[in-house]
mmCIF file of C-alpha atoms in Angstrom:
data_model
loop_
_atom_site.group_PDB
_atom_site.id
_atom_site.type_symbol
_atom_site.label_atom_id
_atom_site.label_comp_id
_atom_site.label_asym_id
_atom_site.label_seq_id
_atom_site.Cartn_x
_atom_site.Cartn_y
_atom_site.Cartn_z
ATOM 1 C CA ASP A 279 -82.411 -53.767 -174.818
ATOM 2 C CA ILE A 280 -82.272 -53.233 -171.068
ATOM 3 C CA GLN A 281 -85.444 -51.609 -169.735
ATOM 4 C CA MET A 282 -85.263 -49.223 -166.787
ATOM 5 C CA THR A 283 -88.280 -48.841 -164.493
ATOM 6 C CA GLN A 284 -88.490 -46.100 -161.899
ATOM 7 C CA SER A 285 -90.799 -45.903 -158.913
ATOM 8 C CA PRO A 286 -92.723 -44.032 -157.878
ATOM 9 C CA SER A 287 -93.718 -42.027 -160.955
ATOM 10 C CA SER A 288 -94.280 -39.055 -158.691
ATOM 11 C CA VAL A 289 -93.786 -38.250 -155.040
ATOM 12 C CA SER A 290 -94.733 -35.328 -152.823
ATOM 13 C CA ALA A 291 -92.506 -34.176 -149.999
ATOM 14 C CA SER A 292 -91.723 -31.165 -147.857
ATOM 15 C CA VAL A 293 -88.586 -29.114 -147.418
ATOM 16 C CA GLY A 294 -86.341 -30.920 -144.960
ATOM 17 C CA ASP A 295 -87.716 -34.389 -145.755
ATOM 18 C CA ARG A 296 -85.755 -37.373 -146.956
ATOM 19 C CA VAL A 297 -86.868 -38.966 -150.226
ATOM 20 C CA THR A 298 -85.878 -42.222 -151.907
ATOM 21 C CA ILE A 299 -86.431 -43.008 -155.587
ATOM 22 C CA THR A 300 -85.966 -46.499 -156.985
ATOM 23 C CA CYS A 301 -84.740 -47.659 -160.378
ATOM 24 C CA ARG A 302 -84.869 -51.278 -161.517
ATOM 25 C CA ALA A 303 -83.078 -52.705 -164.548
ATOM 26 C CA SER A 304 -84.577 -55.569 -166.548
ATOM 27 C CA GLN A 305 -81.231 -57.366 -166.312
ATOM 28 C CA GLY A 306 -78.063 -56.944 -164.307
ATOM 29 C CA ILE A 307 -75.985 -53.853 -165.045
ATOM 30 C CA SER A 308 -73.370 -54.135 -162.271
ATOM 31 C CA SER A 309 -72.911 -50.552 -161.028
ATOM 32 C CA TRP A 310 -73.289 -48.915 -164.418
ATOM 33 C CA LEU A 311 -76.058 -46.528 -163.465
ATOM 34 C CA ALA A 312 -76.383 -42.753 -163.566
ATOM 35 C CA TRP A 313 -78.927 -40.372 -162.084
ATOM 36 C CA TYR A 314 -79.965 -37.031 -163.570
ATOM 37 C CA GLN A 315 -82.030 -34.101 -162.327
ATOM 38 C CA GLN A 316 -84.157 -32.125 -164.775
ATOM 39 C CA LYS A 317 -85.982 -28.886 -164.026
ATOM 40 C CA PRO A 318 -88.763 -27.546 -166.295
ATOM 41 C CA GLY A 319 -87.415 -26.115 -169.527
ATOM 42 C CA LYS A 320 -83.839 -27.119 -168.701
ATOM 43 C CA ALA A 321 -81.449 -29.826 -169.792
ATOM 44 C CA PRO A 322 -80.828 -32.783 -167.492
ATOM 45 C CA LYS A 323 -77.958 -32.457 -165.041
ATOM 46 C CA LEU A 324 -75.772 -35.409 -164.107
ATOM 47 C CA LEU A 325 -75.914 -36.027 -160.347
ATOM 48 C CA ILE A 326 -74.476 -39.488 -159.780
ATOM 49 C CA TYR A 327 -72.505 -41.950 -161.895
ATOM 50 C CA ALA A 328 -71.346 -45.508 -161.270
ATOM 51 C CA ALA A 329 -74.403 -45.918 -159.010
ATOM 52 C CA SER A 330 -72.916 -44.080 -156.037
ATOM 53 C CA SER A 331 -70.267 -41.574 -157.169
ATOM 54 C CA LEU A 332 -71.254 -37.950 -156.763
ATOM 55 C CA GLN A 333 -70.611 -35.731 -159.771
ATOM 56 C CA ARG A 334 -68.379 -32.749 -159.014
ATOM 57 C CA GLY A 335 -70.323 -29.824 -157.595
ATOM 58 C CA VAL A 336 -73.388 -31.834 -156.579
ATOM 59 C CA PRO A 337 -74.423 -31.347 -152.923
ATOM 60 C CA SER A 338 -73.703 -34.213 -150.554
ATOM 61 C CA ARG A 339 -77.397 -34.511 -149.607
ATOM 62 C CA PHE A 340 -77.704 -36.536 -152.827
ATOM 63 C CA SER A 341 -76.588 -40.150 -152.594
ATOM 64 C CA GLY A 342 -76.951 -43.271 -154.677
ATOM 65 C CA SER A 343 -76.690 -46.961 -153.956
ATOM 66 C CA GLY A 344 -77.300 -50.364 -155.471
ATOM 67 C CA SER A 345 -75.859 -52.829 -157.919
ATOM 68 C CA GLY A 346 -77.096 -55.519 -160.236
ATOM 69 C CA THR A 347 -80.731 -54.683 -160.957
ATOM 70 C CA ASP A 348 -81.901 -52.503 -158.058
ATOM 71 C CA PHE A 349 -80.774 -48.955 -157.376
ATOM 72 C CA THR A 350 -81.837 -46.028 -155.228
ATOM 73 C CA LEU A 351 -81.363 -42.286 -155.235
ATOM 74 C CA THR A 352 -81.770 -40.674 -151.835
ATOM 75 C CA ILE A 353 -82.114 -36.972 -151.225
ATOM 76 C CA SER A 354 -81.710 -35.952 -147.593
ATOM 77 C CA ASN A 355 -82.859 -32.654 -146.110
ATOM 78 C CA LEU A 356 -84.804 -31.625 -149.223
ATOM 79 C CA GLN A 357 -84.209 -28.090 -150.375
ATOM 80 C CA PRO A 358 -86.570 -25.959 -152.495
ATOM 81 C CA GLU A 359 -84.262 -26.273 -155.503
ATOM 82 C CA ASP A 360 -84.483 -30.078 -155.404
ATOM 83 C CA PHE A 361 -88.068 -30.199 -156.631
ATOM 84 C CA ALA A 362 -87.621 -31.520 -160.155
ATOM 85 C CA THR A 363 -87.853 -34.698 -162.226
ATOM 86 C CA TYR A 364 -85.213 -37.384 -161.750
ATOM 87 C CA TYR A 365 -84.121 -39.946 -164.331
ATOM 88 C CA CYS A 366 -81.934 -43.006 -164.097
ATOM 89 C CA GLN A 367 -79.884 -44.262 -167.057
ATOM 90 C CA GLN A 368 -78.103 -47.554 -167.486
ATOM 91 C CA ALA A 369 -74.555 -47.277 -168.807
ATOM 92 C CA ASN A 370 -73.825 -50.988 -169.038
ATOM 93 C CA SER A 371 -74.860 -51.855 -172.544
ATOM 94 C CA PHE A 372 -76.064 -50.471 -175.811
ATOM 95 C CA PRO A 373 -78.406 -48.588 -176.091
ATOM 96 C CA PRO A 374 -78.025 -46.612 -172.843
ATOM 97 C CA ASN A 375 -81.723 -46.315 -172.009
ATOM 98 C CA PHE A 376 -83.300 -43.975 -169.481
ATOM 99 C CA GLY A 377 -86.036 -44.650 -166.971
ATOM 100 C CA GLN A 378 -89.414 -42.974 -167.366
ATOM 101 C CA GLY A 379 -88.680 -40.382 -164.689
ATOM 102 C CA THR A 380 -89.862 -39.582 -161.160
ATOM 103 C CA ARG A 381 -91.405 -36.209 -160.493
ATOM 104 C CA LEU A 382 -90.634 -34.795 -157.045
ATOM 105 C CA GLU A 383 -93.271 -32.277 -156.025
ATOM 106 C CA ILE A 384 -93.710 -29.974 -153.084
ATOM 107 C CA LYS A 385 -96.281 -31.159 -150.560
ATOM 108 C CA HIS B 183 -65.743 -24.311 -169.374
ATOM 109 C CA LEU B 184 -67.321 -26.638 -171.920
ATOM 110 C CA GLN B 185 -70.488 -25.441 -173.643
ATOM 111 C CA LEU B 186 -72.685 -27.071 -176.254
ATOM 112 C CA GLN B 187 -75.264 -25.258 -178.369
ATOM 113 C CA GLU B 188 -77.844 -26.810 -180.669
ATOM 114 C CA SER B 189 -79.000 -24.995 -183.798
ATOM 115 C CA GLY B 190 -81.347 -25.711 -186.673
ATOM 116 C CA PRO B 191 -84.925 -25.252 -187.895
ATOM 117 C CA GLY B 192 -87.637 -25.322 -185.269
ATOM 118 C CA LEU B 193 -90.270 -26.492 -187.741
ATOM 119 C CA VAL B 194 -89.995 -29.406 -190.148
ATOM 120 C CA LYS B 195 -92.660 -30.761 -192.489
ATOM 121 C CA PRO B 196 -93.771 -34.392 -192.314
ATOM 122 C CA SER B 197 -91.719 -36.769 -194.500
ATOM 123 C CA GLU B 198 -88.826 -34.304 -194.646
ATOM 124 C CA THR B 199 -85.416 -34.512 -192.942
ATOM 125 C CA LEU B 200 -84.686 -32.912 -189.578
ATOM 126 C CA SER B 201 -81.187 -31.423 -189.423
ATOM 127 C CA LEU B 202 -79.506 -30.088 -186.296
ATOM 128 C CA THR B 203 -75.973 -29.009 -185.473
ATOM 129 C CA CYS B 204 -74.228 -28.907 -182.119
ATOM 130 C CA THR B 205 -71.419 -26.381 -181.743
ATOM 131 C CA VAL B 206 -68.902 -27.121 -179.019
ATOM 132 C CA SER B 207 -66.928 -24.378 -177.274
ATOM 133 C CA GLY B 208 -64.406 -24.597 -174.476
ATOM 134 C CA GLY B 209 -63.434 -28.073 -175.632
ATOM 135 C CA SER B 210 -62.769 -30.082 -178.770
ATOM 136 C CA VAL B 211 -64.803 -32.706 -180.606
ATOM 137 C CA SER B 212 -61.410 -33.978 -181.808
ATOM 138 C CA SER B 213 -60.583 -35.182 -178.302
ATOM 139 C CA SER B 214 -60.014 -38.929 -178.059
ATOM 140 C CA SER B 215 -61.459 -38.840 -174.540
ATOM 141 C CA TYR B 216 -65.164 -38.542 -175.324
ATOM 142 C CA TYR B 217 -68.118 -39.595 -177.414
ATOM 143 C CA TRP B 218 -70.630 -36.914 -178.436
ATOM 144 C CA GLY B 219 -74.311 -37.704 -178.407
ATOM 145 C CA TRP B 220 -77.870 -36.708 -179.270
ATOM 146 C CA ILE B 221 -80.857 -37.247 -176.980
ATOM 147 C CA ARG B 222 -84.467 -36.182 -177.447
ATOM 148 C CA GLN B 223 -87.494 -35.642 -175.250
ATOM 149 C CA PRO B 224 -91.052 -35.416 -176.611
ATOM 150 C CA PRO B 225 -93.165 -32.843 -174.744
ATOM 151 C CA GLY B 226 -94.033 -34.162 -171.292
ATOM 152 C CA LYS B 227 -92.284 -37.478 -171.907
ATOM 153 C CA GLU B 228 -89.071 -39.272 -171.010
ATOM 154 C CA LEU B 229 -85.606 -38.964 -172.485
ATOM 155 C CA GLU B 230 -84.619 -41.078 -175.490
ATOM 156 C CA TRP B 231 -80.992 -41.631 -176.483
ATOM 157 C CA ILE B 232 -80.650 -41.239 -180.249
ATOM 158 C CA GLY B 233 -77.006 -42.014 -180.930
ATOM 159 C CA ASN B 234 -73.433 -40.797 -180.670
ATOM 160 C CA ILE B 235 -70.194 -40.276 -182.534
ATOM 161 C CA TYR B 236 -66.469 -40.403 -181.856
ATOM 162 C CA TYR B 237 -63.992 -37.927 -183.332
ATOM 163 C CA SER B 238 -62.861 -40.652 -185.741
ATOM 164 C CA GLY B 239 -66.360 -40.863 -187.169
ATOM 165 C CA ASN B 240 -67.428 -44.087 -185.450
ATOM 166 C CA THR B 241 -71.142 -43.933 -184.790
ATOM 167 C CA TYR B 242 -73.708 -45.821 -182.734
ATOM 168 C CA TYR B 243 -77.446 -45.422 -183.205
ATOM 169 C CA ASN B 244 -80.452 -46.482 -181.161
ATOM 170 C CA PRO B 245 -81.893 -49.499 -182.995
ATOM 171 C CA SER B 246 -85.343 -47.930 -182.750
ATOM 172 C CA LEU B 247 -84.188 -45.048 -184.978
ATOM 173 C CA LYS B 248 -81.227 -46.537 -186.819
ATOM 174 C CA SER B 249 -82.824 -46.674 -190.250
ATOM 175 C CA ARG B 250 -83.516 -42.926 -190.202
ATOM 176 C CA VAL B 251 -80.568 -41.427 -188.284
ATOM 177 C CA THR B 252 -77.218 -40.117 -189.420
ATOM 178 C CA ILE B 253 -74.738 -38.427 -187.075
ATOM 179 C CA SER B 254 -71.609 -36.782 -188.433
ATOM 180 C CA VAL B 255 -68.712 -34.744 -187.075
ATOM 181 C CA ASP B 256 -66.877 -31.740 -188.498
ATOM 182 C CA THR B 257 -63.660 -31.322 -186.551
ATOM 183 C CA SER B 258 -62.680 -28.195 -188.494
ATOM 184 C CA LYS B 259 -65.773 -26.401 -187.197
ATOM 185 C CA ASN B 260 -65.806 -28.168 -183.800
ATOM 186 C CA GLN B 261 -69.334 -29.354 -184.498
ATOM 187 C CA PHE B 262 -71.326 -32.534 -184.790
ATOM 188 C CA SER B 263 -74.662 -32.952 -186.498
ATOM 189 C CA LEU B 264 -77.857 -34.988 -186.525
ATOM 190 C CA LYS B 265 -80.049 -35.851 -189.464
ATOM 191 C CA LEU B 266 -83.350 -37.688 -188.992
ATOM 192 C CA SER B 267 -85.190 -38.580 -192.171
ATOM 193 C CA SER B 268 -88.857 -39.220 -192.965
ATOM 194 C CA VAL B 269 -90.069 -37.400 -189.865
ATOM 195 C CA THR B 270 -93.596 -37.631 -188.488
ATOM 196 C CA ALA B 271 -95.420 -35.869 -185.670
ATOM 197 C CA ALA B 272 -93.970 -38.488 -183.312
ATOM 198 C CA ASP B 273 -90.547 -36.926 -183.868
ATOM 199 C CA THR B 274 -91.673 -33.640 -182.322
ATOM 200 C CA ALA B 275 -89.386 -33.181 -179.327
ATOM 201 C CA VAL B 276 -86.730 -31.130 -177.627
ATOM 202 C CA TYR B 277 -83.423 -32.307 -179.056
ATOM 203 C CA TYR B 278 -80.317 -32.148 -176.885
ATOM 204 C CA CYS B 279 -76.671 -32.608 -177.744
ATOM 205 C CA ALA B 280 -74.389 -33.806 -174.973
ATOM 206 C CA ARG B 281 -70.987 -35.230 -174.136
ATOM 207 C CA HIS B 282 -70.421 -38.762 -172.879
ATOM 208 C CA ASP B 283 -67.934 -38.576 -170.028
ATOM 209 C CA SER B 284 -65.418 -41.091 -171.422
ATOM 210 C CA PRO B 285 -64.345 -42.724 -174.703
ATOM 211 C CA ALA B 286 -67.023 -45.386 -174.478
ATOM 212 C CA VAL B 287 -70.383 -45.681 -176.141
ATOM 213 C CA THR B 288 -72.701 -45.972 -173.155
ATOM 214 C CA THR B 289 -71.188 -43.780 -170.453
ATOM 215 C CA PRO B 290 -73.081 -41.016 -168.606
ATOM 216 C CA LEU B 291 -73.633 -37.615 -170.180
ATOM 217 C CA ASP B 292 -71.882 -34.918 -168.202
ATOM 218 C CA TYR B 293 -72.371 -31.801 -170.341
ATOM 219 C CA TRP B 294 -75.572 -30.922 -172.184
ATOM 220 C CA GLY B 295 -76.725 -28.232 -174.545
ATOM 221 C CA GLN B 296 -79.798 -26.208 -173.600
ATOM 222 C CA GLY B 297 -81.951 -28.122 -176.064
ATOM 223 C CA THR B 298 -83.938 -27.037 -179.088
ATOM 224 C CA LEU B 299 -87.598 -27.744 -179.783
ATOM 225 C CA VAL B 300 -88.319 -29.221 -183.189
ATOM 226 C CA THR B 301 -91.939 -29.432 -184.234
ATOM 227 C CA VAL B 302 -93.037 -31.628 -187.123
ATOM 228 C CA SER B 303 -96.069 -30.111 -188.769
ATOM 229 C CA SER B 304 -97.285 -29.094 -192.189
#
C-alpha cells in the first residue's frame, strides 16, 4: 500500500493569510493526487484532482502543485469559511489511501 | 443534481453484521462512467476507503477489510449496499457513500452522501 503523510497535523492562521499544506507519498504517484476539505459534521468536499486541477465551483484561492512523491495545497487570502480539515488522497494505485488530515484553525 | 443518501441501523451489536444502503438520485448507478464507493471515518480520526463497485458488479475491497466486506449493487432500485461482518467497537464510525469521478477503481470521489454514524455496542 502507498502511505500518505501530511504536514503539519494542524496549523493556525488568520483571515487573509496564505497557508501551505504538504502531502508526501511513500512511493511515486505521478500526479494522481486529490485534495479534500472537510468541515465538522459534514462530508468531505473534493477541491483539487490530478494534483493541480481545480474542481468545478471551487474558488481560485485554492491551488495545488507537485508530482511524484511531494505535493502541496496552498490557500491564498484565507476566508472564514476555509477553516476546516484538509485531506490528501492518492489515486494512483489500489487502495486509494488518504492522508491523516491537516486541521486549519483560526489564530 | 446528483445526490447520495446512506440509510441503515445506527446501532449494531458486536459480532453482528453492519448493513447500509446508499440511494442515488439525480443519476444512475447503471452508468458505465463511474465506480461507487464506501468510505468510513471513526470519530475524530482520518478517512478510510472501504471499497467500491461498478454497475456490472465488479468490486474492489481494501485489503485491511476484505475478509469482512461485501458491496453489492441493485440497479433496479438505483442503490448500492455495504455489509461488514463480525463487527467490533473499532468499526464504530461515520460511513459515507460516494461516487468515483470516472470508470476506474482509484479515482477521486466527487459526490458524497451526508454520512451516517454507526455505533457498535451491546
